[in-house]
Short mmCIF file of C-alpha atoms in Angstrom, two decimals:
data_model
loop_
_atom_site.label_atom_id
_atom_site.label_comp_id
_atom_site.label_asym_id
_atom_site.label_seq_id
_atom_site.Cartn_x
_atom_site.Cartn_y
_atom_site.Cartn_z
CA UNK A 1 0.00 0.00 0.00
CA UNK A 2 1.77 3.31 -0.71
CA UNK A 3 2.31 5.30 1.77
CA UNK A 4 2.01 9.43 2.44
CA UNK A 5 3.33 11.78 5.61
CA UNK A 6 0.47 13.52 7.72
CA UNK A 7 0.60 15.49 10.36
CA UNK A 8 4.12 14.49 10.96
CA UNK A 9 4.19 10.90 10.17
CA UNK A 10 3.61 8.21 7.82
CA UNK A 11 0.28 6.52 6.69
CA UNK A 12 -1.34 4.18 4.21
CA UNK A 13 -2.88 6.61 1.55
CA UNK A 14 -5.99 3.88 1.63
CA UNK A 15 -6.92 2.52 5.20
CA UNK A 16 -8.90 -0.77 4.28
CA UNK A 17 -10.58 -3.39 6.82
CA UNK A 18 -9.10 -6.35 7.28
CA UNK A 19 -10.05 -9.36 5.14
CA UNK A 20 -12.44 -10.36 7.87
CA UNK A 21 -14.00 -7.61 8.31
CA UNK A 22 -14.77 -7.18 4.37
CA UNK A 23 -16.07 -10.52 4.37
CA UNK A 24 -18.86 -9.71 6.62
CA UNK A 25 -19.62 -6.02 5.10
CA UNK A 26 -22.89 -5.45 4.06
CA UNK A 27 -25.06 -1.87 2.92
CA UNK A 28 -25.77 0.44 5.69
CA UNK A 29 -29.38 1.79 6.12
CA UNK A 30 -30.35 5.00 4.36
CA UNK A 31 -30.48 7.92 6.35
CA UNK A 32 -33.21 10.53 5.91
CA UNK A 33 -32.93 12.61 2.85
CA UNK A 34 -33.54 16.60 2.89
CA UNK A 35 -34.22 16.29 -0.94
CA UNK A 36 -37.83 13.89 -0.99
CA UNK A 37 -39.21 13.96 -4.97
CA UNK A 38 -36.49 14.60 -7.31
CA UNK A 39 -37.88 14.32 -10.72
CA UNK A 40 -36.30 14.64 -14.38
CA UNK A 41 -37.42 16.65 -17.49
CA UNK A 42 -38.73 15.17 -19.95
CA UNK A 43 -40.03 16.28 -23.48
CA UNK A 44 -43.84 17.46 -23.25
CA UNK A 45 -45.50 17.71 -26.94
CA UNK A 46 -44.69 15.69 -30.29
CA UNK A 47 -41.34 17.16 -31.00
CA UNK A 48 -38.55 18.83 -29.94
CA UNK A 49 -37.54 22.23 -30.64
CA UNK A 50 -35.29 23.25 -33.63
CA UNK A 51 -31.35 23.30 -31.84
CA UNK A 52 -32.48 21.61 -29.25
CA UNK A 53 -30.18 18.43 -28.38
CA UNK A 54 -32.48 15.43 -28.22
CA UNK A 55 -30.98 14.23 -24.49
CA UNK A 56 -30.64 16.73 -22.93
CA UNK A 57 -33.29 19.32 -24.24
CA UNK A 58 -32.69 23.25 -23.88
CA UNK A 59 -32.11 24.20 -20.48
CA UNK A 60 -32.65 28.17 -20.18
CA UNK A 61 -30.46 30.31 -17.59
CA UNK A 62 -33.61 30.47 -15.46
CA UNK A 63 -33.54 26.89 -15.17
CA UNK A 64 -30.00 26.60 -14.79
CA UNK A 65 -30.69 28.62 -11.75
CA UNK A 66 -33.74 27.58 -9.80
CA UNK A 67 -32.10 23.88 -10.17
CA UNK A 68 -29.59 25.00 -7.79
CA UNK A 69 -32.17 25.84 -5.26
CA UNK A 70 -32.71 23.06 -3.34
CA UNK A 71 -35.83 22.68 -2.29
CA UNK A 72 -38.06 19.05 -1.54
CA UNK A 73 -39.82 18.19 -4.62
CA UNK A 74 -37.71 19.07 -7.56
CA UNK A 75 -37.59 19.20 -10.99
CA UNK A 76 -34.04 19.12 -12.97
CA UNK A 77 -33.00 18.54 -16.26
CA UNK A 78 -30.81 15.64 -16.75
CA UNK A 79 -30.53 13.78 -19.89
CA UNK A 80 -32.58 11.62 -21.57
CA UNK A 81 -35.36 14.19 -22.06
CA UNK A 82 -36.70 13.47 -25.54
CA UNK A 83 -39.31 10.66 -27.24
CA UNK A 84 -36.12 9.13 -28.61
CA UNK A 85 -33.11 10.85 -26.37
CA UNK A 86 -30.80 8.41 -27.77
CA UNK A 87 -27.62 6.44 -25.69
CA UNK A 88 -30.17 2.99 -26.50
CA UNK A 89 -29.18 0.31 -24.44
CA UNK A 90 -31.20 -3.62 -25.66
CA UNK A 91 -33.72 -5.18 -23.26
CA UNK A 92 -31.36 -7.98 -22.16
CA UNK A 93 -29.26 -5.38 -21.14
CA UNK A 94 -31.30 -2.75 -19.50
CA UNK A 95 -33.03 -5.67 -17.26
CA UNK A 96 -29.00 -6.63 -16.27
CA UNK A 97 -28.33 -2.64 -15.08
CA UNK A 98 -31.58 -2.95 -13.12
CA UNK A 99 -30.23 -6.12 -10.54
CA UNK A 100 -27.50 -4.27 -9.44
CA UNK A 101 -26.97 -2.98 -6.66
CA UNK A 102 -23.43 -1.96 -6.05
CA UNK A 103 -21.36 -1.32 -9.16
CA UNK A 104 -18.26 -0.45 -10.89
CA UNK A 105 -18.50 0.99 -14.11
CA UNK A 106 -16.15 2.41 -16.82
CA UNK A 107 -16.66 3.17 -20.67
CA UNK A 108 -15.16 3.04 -23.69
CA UNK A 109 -16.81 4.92 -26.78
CA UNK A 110 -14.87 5.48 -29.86
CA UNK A 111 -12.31 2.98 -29.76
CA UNK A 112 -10.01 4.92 -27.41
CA UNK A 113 -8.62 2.45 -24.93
CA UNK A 114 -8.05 -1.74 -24.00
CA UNK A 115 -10.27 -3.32 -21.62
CA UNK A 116 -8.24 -4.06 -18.17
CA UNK A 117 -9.58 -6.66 -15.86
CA UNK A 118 -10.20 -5.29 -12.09
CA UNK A 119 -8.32 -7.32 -9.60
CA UNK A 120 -8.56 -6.84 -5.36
CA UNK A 121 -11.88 -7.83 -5.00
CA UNK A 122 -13.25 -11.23 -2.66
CA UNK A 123 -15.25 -13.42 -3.05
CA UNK A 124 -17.98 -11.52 -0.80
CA UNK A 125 -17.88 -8.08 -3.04
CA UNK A 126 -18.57 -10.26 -6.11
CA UNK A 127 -21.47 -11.46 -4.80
CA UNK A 128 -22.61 -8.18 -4.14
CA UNK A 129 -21.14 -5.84 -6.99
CA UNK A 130 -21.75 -5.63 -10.48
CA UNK A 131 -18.74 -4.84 -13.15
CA UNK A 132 -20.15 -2.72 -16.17
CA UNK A 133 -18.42 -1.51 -19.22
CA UNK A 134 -20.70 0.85 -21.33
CA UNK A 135 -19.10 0.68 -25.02
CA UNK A 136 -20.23 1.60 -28.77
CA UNK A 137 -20.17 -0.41 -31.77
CA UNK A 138 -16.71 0.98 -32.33
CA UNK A 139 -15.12 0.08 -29.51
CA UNK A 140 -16.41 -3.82 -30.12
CA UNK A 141 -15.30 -3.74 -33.60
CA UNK A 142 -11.89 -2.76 -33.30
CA UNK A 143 -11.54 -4.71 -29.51
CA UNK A 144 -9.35 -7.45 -30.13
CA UNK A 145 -10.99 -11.11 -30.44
CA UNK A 146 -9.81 -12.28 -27.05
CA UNK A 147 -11.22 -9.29 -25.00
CA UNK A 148 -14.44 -8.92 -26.62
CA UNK A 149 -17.46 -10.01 -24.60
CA UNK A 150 -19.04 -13.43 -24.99
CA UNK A 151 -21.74 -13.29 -27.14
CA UNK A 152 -23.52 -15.73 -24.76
CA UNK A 153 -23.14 -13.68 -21.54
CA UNK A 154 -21.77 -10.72 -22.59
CA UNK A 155 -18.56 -10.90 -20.02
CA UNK A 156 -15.43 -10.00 -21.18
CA UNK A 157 -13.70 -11.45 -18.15
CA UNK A 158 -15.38 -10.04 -14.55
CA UNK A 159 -16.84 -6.85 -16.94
CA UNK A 160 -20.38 -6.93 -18.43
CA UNK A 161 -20.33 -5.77 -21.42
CA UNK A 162 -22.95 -2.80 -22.89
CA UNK A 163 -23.06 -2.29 -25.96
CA UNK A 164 -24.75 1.48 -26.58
CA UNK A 165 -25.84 2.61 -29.79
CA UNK A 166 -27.68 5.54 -31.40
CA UNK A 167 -24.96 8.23 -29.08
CA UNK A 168 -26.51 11.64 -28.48
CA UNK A 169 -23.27 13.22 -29.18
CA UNK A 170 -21.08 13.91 -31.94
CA UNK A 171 -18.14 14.38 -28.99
CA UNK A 172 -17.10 10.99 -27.33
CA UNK A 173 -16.02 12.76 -24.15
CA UNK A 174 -19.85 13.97 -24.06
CA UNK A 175 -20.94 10.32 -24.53
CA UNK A 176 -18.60 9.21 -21.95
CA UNK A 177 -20.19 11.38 -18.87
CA UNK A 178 -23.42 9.77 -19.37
CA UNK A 179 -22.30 6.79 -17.86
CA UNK A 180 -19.94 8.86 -15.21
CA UNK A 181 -22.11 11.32 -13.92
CA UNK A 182 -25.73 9.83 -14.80
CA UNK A 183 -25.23 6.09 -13.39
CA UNK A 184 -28.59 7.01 -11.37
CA UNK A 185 -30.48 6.84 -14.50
CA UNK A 186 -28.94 3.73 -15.93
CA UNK A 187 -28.80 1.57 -12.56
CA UNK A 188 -32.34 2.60 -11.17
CA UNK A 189 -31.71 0.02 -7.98
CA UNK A 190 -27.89 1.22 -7.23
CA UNK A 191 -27.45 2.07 -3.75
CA UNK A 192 -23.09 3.22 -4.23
CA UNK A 193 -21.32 3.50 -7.46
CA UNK A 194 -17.42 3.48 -8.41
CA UNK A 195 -16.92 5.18 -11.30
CA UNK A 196 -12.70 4.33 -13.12
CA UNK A 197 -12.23 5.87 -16.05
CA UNK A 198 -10.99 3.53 -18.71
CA UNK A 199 -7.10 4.44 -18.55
CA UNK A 200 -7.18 2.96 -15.40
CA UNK A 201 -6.86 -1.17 -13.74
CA UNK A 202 -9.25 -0.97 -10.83
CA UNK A 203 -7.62 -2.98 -7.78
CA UNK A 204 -9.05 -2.97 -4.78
CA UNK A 205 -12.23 -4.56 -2.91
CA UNK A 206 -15.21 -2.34 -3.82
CA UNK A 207 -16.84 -3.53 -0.40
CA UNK A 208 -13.66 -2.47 1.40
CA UNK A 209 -13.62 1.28 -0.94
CA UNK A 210 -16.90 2.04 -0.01
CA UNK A 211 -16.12 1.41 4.01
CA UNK A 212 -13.06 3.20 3.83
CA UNK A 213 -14.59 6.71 1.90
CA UNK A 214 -17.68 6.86 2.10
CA UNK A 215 -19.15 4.71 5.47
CA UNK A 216 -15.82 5.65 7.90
CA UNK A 217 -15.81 9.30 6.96
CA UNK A 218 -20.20 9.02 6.83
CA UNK A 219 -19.66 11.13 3.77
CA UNK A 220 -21.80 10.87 -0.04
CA UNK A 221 -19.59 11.47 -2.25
CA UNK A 222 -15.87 10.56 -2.93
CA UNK A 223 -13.41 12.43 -5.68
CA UNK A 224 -9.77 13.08 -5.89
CA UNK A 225 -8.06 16.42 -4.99
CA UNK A 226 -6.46 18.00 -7.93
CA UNK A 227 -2.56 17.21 -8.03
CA UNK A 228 -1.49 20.10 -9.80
CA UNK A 229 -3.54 23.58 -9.22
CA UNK A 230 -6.23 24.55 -6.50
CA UNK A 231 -7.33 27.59 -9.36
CA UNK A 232 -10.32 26.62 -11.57
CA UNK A 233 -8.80 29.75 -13.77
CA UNK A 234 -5.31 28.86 -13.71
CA UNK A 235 -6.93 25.15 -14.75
CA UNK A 236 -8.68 26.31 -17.93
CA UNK A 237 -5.61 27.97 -19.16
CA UNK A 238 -3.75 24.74 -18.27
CA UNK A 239 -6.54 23.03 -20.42
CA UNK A 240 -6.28 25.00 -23.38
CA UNK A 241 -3.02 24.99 -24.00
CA UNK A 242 -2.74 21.11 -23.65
CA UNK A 243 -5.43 21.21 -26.10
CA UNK A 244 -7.78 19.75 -24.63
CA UNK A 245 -10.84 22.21 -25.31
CA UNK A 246 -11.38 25.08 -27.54
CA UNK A 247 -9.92 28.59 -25.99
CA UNK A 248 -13.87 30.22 -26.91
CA UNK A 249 -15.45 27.61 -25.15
CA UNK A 250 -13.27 27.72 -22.11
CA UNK A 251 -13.51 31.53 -21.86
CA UNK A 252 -17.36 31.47 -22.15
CA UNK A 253 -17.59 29.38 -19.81
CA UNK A 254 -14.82 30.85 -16.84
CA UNK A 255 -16.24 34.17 -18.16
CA UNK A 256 -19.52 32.90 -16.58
CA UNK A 257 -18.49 32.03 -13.33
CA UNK A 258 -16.34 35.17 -13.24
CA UNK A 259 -18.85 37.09 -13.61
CA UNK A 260 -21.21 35.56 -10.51
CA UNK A 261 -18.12 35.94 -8.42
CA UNK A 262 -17.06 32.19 -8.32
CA UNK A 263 -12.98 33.00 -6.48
CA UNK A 264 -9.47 31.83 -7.95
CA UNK A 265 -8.75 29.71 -5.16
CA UNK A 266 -12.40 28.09 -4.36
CA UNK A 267 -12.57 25.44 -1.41
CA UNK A 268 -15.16 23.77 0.63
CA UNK A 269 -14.90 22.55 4.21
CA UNK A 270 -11.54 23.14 4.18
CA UNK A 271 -10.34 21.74 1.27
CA UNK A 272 -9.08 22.85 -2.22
CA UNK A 273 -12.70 22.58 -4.79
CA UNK A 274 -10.79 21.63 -7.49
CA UNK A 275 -10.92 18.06 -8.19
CA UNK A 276 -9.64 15.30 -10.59
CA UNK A 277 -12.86 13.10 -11.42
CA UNK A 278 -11.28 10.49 -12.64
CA UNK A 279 -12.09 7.89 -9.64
CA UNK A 280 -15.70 8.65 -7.93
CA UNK A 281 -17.21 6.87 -5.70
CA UNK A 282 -20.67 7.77 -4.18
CA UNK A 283 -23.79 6.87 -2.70
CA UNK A 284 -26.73 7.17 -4.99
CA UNK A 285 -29.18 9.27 -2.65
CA UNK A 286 -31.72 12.18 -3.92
CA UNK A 287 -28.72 14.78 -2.73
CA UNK A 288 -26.26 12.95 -4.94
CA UNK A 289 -28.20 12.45 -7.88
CA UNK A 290 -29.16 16.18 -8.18
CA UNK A 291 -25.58 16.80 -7.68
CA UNK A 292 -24.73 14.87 -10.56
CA UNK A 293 -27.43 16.22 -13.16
CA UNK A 294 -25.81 19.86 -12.34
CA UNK A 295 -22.63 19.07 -13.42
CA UNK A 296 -23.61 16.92 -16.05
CA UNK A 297 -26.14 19.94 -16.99
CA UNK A 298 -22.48 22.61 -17.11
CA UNK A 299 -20.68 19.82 -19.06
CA UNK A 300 -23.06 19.77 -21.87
CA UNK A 301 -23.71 23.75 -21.62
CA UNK A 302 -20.25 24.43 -21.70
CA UNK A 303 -16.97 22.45 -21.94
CA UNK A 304 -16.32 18.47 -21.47
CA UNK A 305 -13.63 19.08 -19.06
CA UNK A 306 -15.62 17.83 -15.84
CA UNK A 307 -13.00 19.57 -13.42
CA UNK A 308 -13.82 23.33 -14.59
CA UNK A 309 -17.79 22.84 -13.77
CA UNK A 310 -17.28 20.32 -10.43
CA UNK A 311 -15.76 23.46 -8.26
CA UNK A 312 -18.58 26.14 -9.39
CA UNK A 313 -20.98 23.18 -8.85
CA UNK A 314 -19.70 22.02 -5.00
CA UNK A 315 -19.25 25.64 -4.30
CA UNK A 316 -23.06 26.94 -5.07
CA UNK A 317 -24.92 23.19 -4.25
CA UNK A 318 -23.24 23.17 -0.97
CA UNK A 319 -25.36 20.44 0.20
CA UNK A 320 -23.02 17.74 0.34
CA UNK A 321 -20.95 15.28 2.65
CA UNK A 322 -17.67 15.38 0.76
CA UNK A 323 -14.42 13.21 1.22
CA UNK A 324 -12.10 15.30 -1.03
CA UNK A 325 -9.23 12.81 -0.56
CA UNK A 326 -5.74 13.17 -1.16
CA UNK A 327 -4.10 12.72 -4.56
CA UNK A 328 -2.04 9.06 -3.33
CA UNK A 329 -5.50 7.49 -2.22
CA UNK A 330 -6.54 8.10 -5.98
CA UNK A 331 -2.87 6.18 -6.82
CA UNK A 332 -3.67 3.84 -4.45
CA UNK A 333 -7.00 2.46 -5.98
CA UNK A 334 -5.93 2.20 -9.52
CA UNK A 335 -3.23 0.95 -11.71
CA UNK A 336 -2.38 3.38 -14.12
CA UNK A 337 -1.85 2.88 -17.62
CA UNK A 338 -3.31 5.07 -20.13
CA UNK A 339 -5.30 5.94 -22.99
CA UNK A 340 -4.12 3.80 -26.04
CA UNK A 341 -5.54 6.77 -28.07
CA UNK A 342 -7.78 9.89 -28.00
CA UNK A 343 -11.36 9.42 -28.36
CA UNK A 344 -11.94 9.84 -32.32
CA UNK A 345 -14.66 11.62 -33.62
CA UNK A 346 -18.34 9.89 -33.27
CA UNK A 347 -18.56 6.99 -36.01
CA UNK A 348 -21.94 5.42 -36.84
CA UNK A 349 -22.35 2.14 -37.93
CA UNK A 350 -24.64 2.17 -41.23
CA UNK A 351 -28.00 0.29 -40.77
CA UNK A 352 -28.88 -1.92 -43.44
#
């Protein structure tokens, strides 16, 4: 287990149970929610409006607004708003996503990265936790033959296999925070989530993750500090000159937040805001899913980098127990390897 200094001596970066005591974990009890009725838009009429992106619909500034006002019954954009909002997922597969209820997810759209096998878990957590992997018709076709998914079960080793079609988006890294941020509204019966993005080898007990940041600390929602800056601004000049996003669409959007008087150096509870979202893991409550649909809603209204929005959104939600931990727990729960490739531009398999 690596190891980090705090407050003047050494530590594991990830304090797990022992083997024991992960064998005899099971889900806590909810706890009351201040959030009761959270609803999600959804198209009203026969049609939907001219501009107007099919899954996620057009979310005005007044909306934008009142969703961050938290009241008990709410309303909120996010996704899959129209007749046909696209990201389809078969029967077979939907009725899978719906028996879960613990999972560990990744995706793969475009063709970008290799399929690596999680490894950590017991025999208890597999009982208990699903593995999905959401990819497109691209990914399967160029996946080589001996990591594709059986076509009888659909593993590809401990991973499930879904295979999306009809994508909303004509940018992958917009198709790819559907299944980050929005696993509420693909696993309906998910009680806590680990979301690795595809670079990484997952490898540690999911039972023994969930103990150690989200049950010990009694927080919602775990995400990495960012290693590098603490400034949201500093980041979006960092991001456009790795070319990563478009300088317009970076300045729109810091413009923004600028302007309502989001600060350089943003924390909450004590911590930096500024996170690296490549590892979350979370409890799927009303609190947390509303959390999620408001950053998902600033990725699609402005850029796809995740860690420019997740600051502004912690900052003016507020209502959320947070483990912000430390850079070497995010080391600690992944191998990392890397993206084979970048994401290449949406490709659609011709129907016949």
């Amino acid at each position: 287990m690596p190891m980090r200094r705090a407050k003047g001596h050494s530590e594991p970066c990830l304090k797990l149970p022992s083997d024991e005591v992960i064998e005899k974990l099971e889900f806590p009890s909810r706890l009351p929610s201040p959030l009761g009725d959270l609803r999600f838009a959804k198209q009203s009429g026969s049609g939907v409006e001219a501009n107007t992106n099919r899954f996620v619909g057009s979310q005005t500034m007044a909306e934008r607004n009142s969703s961050f006002q938290i009241r008990e019954n709410m309303e909120v954009h996010c996704g899959f708003y129209g007749e046909d909002p696209g990201f389809d997922i078969d029967e077979v597969d939907t009725a899978f996503l719906k028996t879960c209820k613990a999972v560990v997810t990744t995706c793969n759209f475009g063709g970008g990265d290799d399929i690596y096998q999680p490894i950590g878990m017991s025999n208890a957590s597999l009982a208990k936790v699903c593995y999905v992997a959401f990819w497109d018709e691209v990914t399967l076709s160029q996946m080589p033959e001996d990591k594709r998914p059986s076509p009888d079960t659909r593993m590809a080793g401990l991973w499930r296999v879904v295979v999306v079609r009809n994508l909303p988006f004509n940018d992958q890294r917009r198709n790819g925070k559907i299944p980050k941020l929005l696993g509420h509204r693909l696993f309906p019966n998910v009680r806590y989530s680990i979301w690795v993005d595809s670079k990484y080898q997952f490898r540690r007990d999911p039972m023994a993750v969930f103990h150690a940041l989200l049950w010990s600390p009694q927080a919602a929602l775990g995400i990495s500090e960012h290693g590098a800056r603490r400034c949201v601004y500093r980041e979006g000049k960092a991001v456009v000159a790795k070319n990563k996003a478009l300088p317009a669409e970076v300045d729109l959007q810091l413009s923004q937040y600028q302007a309502e008087g989001f600060p350089e150096n943003a924390t909450f509870n004590g911590h930096k805001a500024l996170a690296e979202a490549s590892v979350i893991v979370r409890e799927h409550t009303p609190v947390t899913n509303l959390f999620m649909c408001l950053w998902f809603n600033e990725v699609v209204r402005y850029t796809a980098r995740d860690q420019l929005s997740f600051p502004y959104v912690l900052r003016r939600f507020g209502l959320l127990q947070l483990n912000m931990f430390p850079v070497c727990t995010r080391k600690a729960l992944v191998n990392s390897i890397g993206h084979k490739q970048k994401a290449k531009p949406l490709e659609r398999i011709p129907t016949e």
